[in-house]
Short mmCIF file of C-alpha atoms and ligand atoms in Angstrom, two decimals:
data_model
loop_
_atom_site.label_atom_id
_atom_site.label_comp_id
_atom_site.label_asym_id
_atom_site.label_seq_id
_atom_site.Cartn_x
_atom_site.Cartn_y
_atom_site.Cartn_z
CA UNK N 1 100.66 111.14 175.54
CA UNK N 2 97.90 109.81 173.34
CA UNK N 3 95.76 106.79 173.98
CA UNK N 4 95.39 104.37 171.06
CA UNK N 5 93.46 101.19 170.38
CA UNK N 6 93.94 98.64 167.59
CA UNK N 7 93.72 94.99 166.63
CA UNK N 8 97.02 93.21 167.25
CA UNK N 9 98.68 89.82 166.69
CA UNK N 10 101.64 89.26 168.99
CA UNK N 11 105.00 88.29 167.49
CA UNK N 12 106.99 87.77 170.69
CA UNK N 13 106.68 87.86 174.49
CA UNK N 14 109.53 88.43 176.92
CA UNK N 15 109.06 88.22 180.71
CA UNK N 16 110.10 91.39 182.52
CA UNK N 17 110.67 91.41 186.28
CA UNK N 18 108.41 89.33 188.52
CA UNK N 19 105.02 89.90 186.98
CA UNK N 20 105.40 91.94 183.78
CA UNK N 21 105.86 91.23 180.08
CA UNK N 22 107.35 93.09 177.15
CA UNK N 23 105.38 92.12 174.04
CA UNK N 24 105.90 92.93 170.42
CA UNK N 25 103.16 92.66 167.81
CA UNK N 26 101.85 93.78 164.49
CA UNK N 27 98.74 95.95 164.57
CA UNK N 28 96.14 96.47 161.86
CA UNK N 29 96.60 100.24 161.54
CA UNK N 30 99.79 101.21 163.40
CA UNK N 31 102.32 98.66 162.16
CA UNK N 32 104.76 96.79 164.40
CA UNK N 33 104.89 98.06 167.98
CA UNK N 34 106.25 97.07 171.40
CA UNK N 35 104.41 97.35 174.69
CA UNK N 36 105.26 97.07 178.37
CA UNK N 37 102.50 95.03 179.99
CA UNK N 38 102.93 95.82 183.68
CA UNK N 39 101.58 93.19 186.02
CA UNK N 40 100.47 90.94 183.14
CA UNK N 41 100.74 87.86 185.37
CA UNK N 42 98.51 89.30 188.11
CA UNK N 43 94.92 88.05 188.11
CA UNK N 44 93.73 91.63 188.66
CA UNK N 45 95.48 92.87 185.47
CA UNK N 46 93.31 94.24 182.64
CA UNK N 47 95.11 91.89 180.24
CA UNK N 48 95.55 88.80 182.43
CA UNK N 49 95.62 85.64 180.25
CA UNK N 50 95.11 87.73 177.09
CA UNK N 51 98.65 88.16 175.76
CA UNK N 52 99.16 84.90 173.86
CA UNK N 53 100.76 84.34 170.45
CA UNK N 54 98.60 83.50 167.39
CA UNK N 55 95.40 85.17 168.69
CA UNK N 56 93.85 88.39 167.40
CA UNK N 57 93.67 90.84 170.31
CA UNK N 58 92.32 94.28 170.84
CA UNK N 59 94.84 96.34 172.78
CA UNK N 60 94.63 99.82 174.22
CA UNK N 61 97.79 101.68 175.09
CA UNK N 62 99.34 104.98 176.02
CA UNK N 63 102.02 106.13 173.56
CA UNK N 64 105.37 106.90 175.08
CA UNK N 65 107.09 110.14 174.12
CA UNK N 66 110.64 109.57 172.90
CA UNK N 67 110.42 105.81 173.41
CA UNK N 68 109.37 102.89 171.23
CA UNK N 69 108.02 100.99 174.23
CA UNK N 70 104.37 101.90 174.81
CA UNK N 71 102.40 101.29 178.00
CA UNK N 72 99.63 98.75 177.68
CA UNK N 73 96.39 99.83 179.38
CA UNK N 74 93.91 97.11 178.51
CA UNK N 75 93.51 94.10 176.27
CA UNK N 76 90.79 91.73 175.18
CA UNK N 77 90.62 88.64 173.04
CA UNK N 78 88.91 88.93 169.63
CA UNK N 79 89.87 85.58 168.04
CA UNK N 80 91.29 82.74 170.11
CA UNK N 81 93.32 80.22 168.05
CA UNK N 82 94.06 77.78 170.85
CA UNK N 83 93.77 74.87 168.37
CA UNK N 84 97.16 75.78 166.92
CA UNK N 85 98.92 74.86 170.17
CA UNK N 86 97.37 71.39 170.12
CA UNK N 87 99.03 70.37 166.85
CA UNK N 88 102.83 70.66 166.63
CA UNK N 89 102.86 70.87 162.80
CA UNK N 90 100.31 73.67 162.75
CA UNK N 91 102.02 75.46 165.63
CA UNK N 92 105.41 75.26 163.86
CA UNK N 93 103.84 76.73 160.71
CA UNK N 94 102.25 79.51 162.82
CA UNK N 95 105.71 80.33 164.18
CA UNK N 96 107.02 80.58 160.59
CA UNK N 97 104.20 83.01 159.71
CA UNK N 98 104.86 85.21 162.75
CA UNK N 99 108.64 85.18 162.25
CA UNK N 100 108.28 86.17 158.58
CA UNK N 101 105.81 88.94 159.50
CA UNK N 102 108.31 90.14 162.10
CA UNK N 103 111.20 90.10 159.59
CA UNK N 104 109.43 92.07 156.88
CA UNK N 105 107.54 94.60 159.05
CA UNK N 106 109.04 97.93 160.01
CA UNK N 107 108.54 99.51 163.42
CA UNK N 108 105.67 101.99 163.45
CA UNK N 109 104.94 101.67 159.68
CA UNK N 110 101.26 100.85 159.03
CA UNK N 111 101.08 97.63 157.01
CA UNK N 112 97.40 96.67 156.87
CA UNK N 113 97.97 94.20 154.01
CA UNK N 114 100.57 92.29 156.01
CA UNK N 115 98.31 92.21 159.08
CA UNK N 116 95.40 90.89 156.99
CA UNK N 117 97.61 88.21 155.38
CA UNK N 118 98.87 87.08 158.78
CA UNK N 119 95.32 86.85 160.13
CA UNK N 120 94.17 84.88 157.07
CA UNK N 121 97.21 82.61 157.30
CA UNK N 122 96.63 81.80 160.98
CA UNK N 123 92.93 81.14 160.29
CA UNK N 124 93.86 78.82 157.39
CA UNK N 125 96.16 76.89 159.75
CA UNK N 126 93.20 76.31 162.07
CA UNK N 127 91.26 74.59 159.28
CA UNK N 128 91.85 70.92 160.02
CA UNK N 129 90.61 69.94 156.53
CA UNK N 130 93.48 71.93 155.02
CA UNK N 131 97.17 71.14 154.99
CA UNK N 132 99.43 73.35 157.13
CA UNK N 133 101.95 73.27 154.25
CA UNK N 134 99.30 74.77 151.96
CA UNK N 135 98.48 77.55 154.48
CA UNK N 136 102.19 78.30 154.90
CA UNK N 137 102.94 78.38 151.15
CA UNK N 138 99.86 80.53 150.52
CA UNK N 139 100.99 83.03 153.21
CA UNK N 140 104.50 83.11 151.73
CA UNK N 141 103.09 83.93 148.30
CA UNK N 142 100.89 86.69 149.76
CA UNK N 143 103.89 88.05 151.64
CA UNK N 144 106.03 88.12 148.48
CA UNK N 145 103.16 89.85 146.70
CA UNK N 146 102.91 92.48 149.50
CA UNK N 147 106.64 93.11 149.10
CA UNK N 148 106.36 93.40 145.31
CA UNK N 149 108.60 90.33 145.00
CA UNK N 150 106.20 87.70 143.71
CA UNK N 151 108.32 85.34 141.57
CA UNK N 152 107.36 85.11 137.94
CA UNK N 153 105.93 81.59 137.57
CA UNK N 154 104.67 81.57 133.99
CA UNK N 155 106.28 84.27 131.81
CA UNK N 156 109.90 85.36 131.71
CA UNK N 157 110.61 87.67 134.69
CA UNK N 158 113.02 89.75 132.59
CA UNK N 159 111.30 90.27 129.21
CA UNK N 160 107.70 89.22 129.96
CA UNK N 161 107.59 86.80 127.02
CA UNK N 162 106.88 83.08 127.09
CA UNK N 163 109.49 81.08 128.99
CA UNK N 164 109.67 77.58 127.47
CA UNK N 165 111.67 74.89 129.25
CA UNK N 166 115.43 74.73 128.80
CA UNK N 167 115.51 70.99 129.59
CA UNK N 168 112.71 68.86 128.23
CA UNK N 169 111.71 65.41 129.44
CA UNK N 170 109.70 63.97 126.52
CA UNK N 171 108.57 60.98 128.59
CA UNK N 172 107.25 63.22 131.40
CA UNK N 173 106.64 66.80 130.20
CA UNK N 174 105.75 68.08 133.71
CA UNK N 175 109.29 67.21 134.79
CA UNK N 176 110.76 69.45 132.08
CA UNK N 177 112.64 72.35 133.62
CA UNK N 178 112.50 76.09 133.00
CA UNK N 179 115.37 78.46 133.81
CA UNK N 180 114.83 80.09 137.20
CA UNK N 181 116.75 82.69 139.15
CA UNK N 182 115.96 84.24 142.54
CA UNK N 183 118.00 87.35 141.74
CA UNK N 184 116.40 87.53 138.28
CA UNK N 185 112.85 87.50 139.68
CA UNK N 186 111.83 83.89 138.95
CA UNK N 187 111.22 82.00 135.72
CA UNK N 188 113.26 83.07 132.68
CA UNK N 189 113.18 82.48 128.95
CA UNK N 190 116.29 80.75 127.52
CA UNK N 191 117.63 84.01 126.00
CA UNK N 192 117.30 86.05 129.22
CA UNK N 193 118.77 83.14 131.20
CA UNK N 194 121.87 83.19 128.95
CA UNK N 195 122.13 86.97 129.33
CA UNK N 196 121.96 86.83 133.13
CA UNK N 197 124.51 84.00 133.26
CA UNK N 198 126.85 86.05 131.07
CA UNK N 199 126.52 88.86 133.65
CA UNK N 200 127.69 86.43 136.33
CA UNK N 201 124.23 86.00 137.89
CA UNK N 202 123.21 82.65 139.31
CA UNK N 203 120.59 80.93 137.17
CA UNK N 204 119.28 77.44 137.94
CA UNK N 205 116.26 75.50 136.74
CA UNK N 206 112.90 74.60 138.22
CA UNK N 207 110.53 71.75 137.25
CA UNK N 208 107.47 73.01 135.35
CA UNK N 209 105.18 71.05 137.70
CA UNK N 210 106.47 72.92 140.76
CA UNK N 211 105.97 76.30 139.06
CA UNK N 212 102.46 75.20 138.10
CA UNK N 213 101.70 73.99 141.65
CA UNK N 214 102.85 77.35 143.05
CA UNK N 215 100.39 79.03 140.68
CA UNK N 216 97.64 76.73 141.97
CA UNK N 217 98.40 77.75 145.57
CA UNK N 218 98.31 81.41 144.55
CA UNK N 219 95.06 81.00 142.60
CA UNK N 220 91.65 81.18 144.17
CA UNK N 221 90.44 77.87 142.75
CA UNK N 222 89.88 74.70 144.72
CA UNK N 223 92.51 72.77 142.73
CA UNK N 224 95.18 73.77 145.22
CA UNK N 225 93.29 72.00 148.00
CA UNK N 226 94.07 68.74 146.24
CA UNK N 227 97.80 69.35 146.37
CA UNK N 228 99.34 67.33 149.12
CA UNK N 229 102.46 65.95 150.67
CA UNK N 230 105.58 66.06 148.57
CA UNK N 231 104.16 68.53 146.02
CA UNK N 232 103.47 71.17 148.67
CA UNK N 233 106.93 70.63 150.17
CA UNK N 234 108.45 71.37 146.75
CA UNK N 235 106.41 74.56 146.44
CA UNK N 236 107.53 75.58 149.95
CA UNK N 237 111.15 74.81 149.02
CA UNK N 238 110.91 77.13 146.01
CA UNK N 239 109.22 79.94 147.97
CA UNK N 240 111.33 79.73 151.11
CA UNK N 241 114.65 79.79 149.25
CA UNK N 242 113.33 82.68 147.14
CA UNK N 243 112.27 84.55 150.31
CA UNK N 244 115.60 83.78 152.00
CA UNK N 245 117.46 85.26 149.05
CA UNK N 246 115.40 88.47 149.01
CA UNK N 247 115.27 88.91 152.79
CA UNK N 248 118.99 88.14 152.90
CA UNK N 249 118.50 85.88 155.89
CA UNK N 250 117.47 82.35 156.79
CA UNK N 251 114.56 82.63 159.23
CA UNK N 252 115.22 80.60 162.43
CA UNK N 253 111.89 78.81 162.13
CA UNK N 254 112.85 77.56 158.63
CA UNK N 255 116.43 76.52 159.34
CA UNK N 256 115.57 72.81 159.66
CA UNK N 257 113.52 72.72 156.45
CA UNK N 258 116.13 74.64 154.47
CA UNK N 259 119.08 72.64 155.82
CA UNK N 260 117.76 69.61 153.86
CA UNK N 261 119.01 69.16 150.28
CA UNK N 262 117.07 71.23 147.71
CA UNK N 263 113.89 69.35 146.83
CA UNK N 264 113.76 70.86 143.33
CA UNK N 265 117.34 70.16 142.27
CA UNK N 266 117.76 68.27 138.98
CA UNK N 267 118.50 64.56 139.30
CA UNK N 268 122.20 64.15 138.64
ZN1 LIG B 1 113.13 86.73 128.69
#
């Protein structure tokens, strides 16, 4: 049995017996792991009051031979994010981040990029100057990028050429719509859109302004900080339906948001 130590963000906690916990988390260097925290509720425990969601912890554990449940030896707090619990909107967004990290991570597979994105996302949610919708959309874009599934927002996802709108609104060009397909990888040029439709693939449309706003959230500039309210909800709608399609599931923490009518659907 080896003894290991790593930085960890917990994804779930389940009480076990009278005073113990089974916790699951994503670690910086060892991927997603599960631990038995014996006596976690006892004041004398070496991880008493440490095992909370949303914080960055340092855990030390003994690996278990032939079992995926490791034995926690000690734990300390590196970054406390207690502020997230004080604000229901920020806490809900934090639960989306942790559920998505849980869904895409694989047990025991090191995923340092995913760990870093989750840490950045939780820190961004703590920034009271910033919108929780921005932090959530930004994390979702980073996650898609980690998975190699970033939607094409500017060029055609299929041929790489320019993807002009398929429905123009001369009075309000930003409301013009480009062809868009989750299965096709994002924005499409009119010719590739026709080709995919002919193959029986589902191709819809997306307003140019929403594609542009998603690019702002992805970019490093400060322009994204000015996005607010409805515009960020539309970017989230695009990203979360795109993620749902590629993950082949509707995350529990997003079921309310995604049960609402599509925010980017064309006006009838
Ligand atoms: Zn094309």
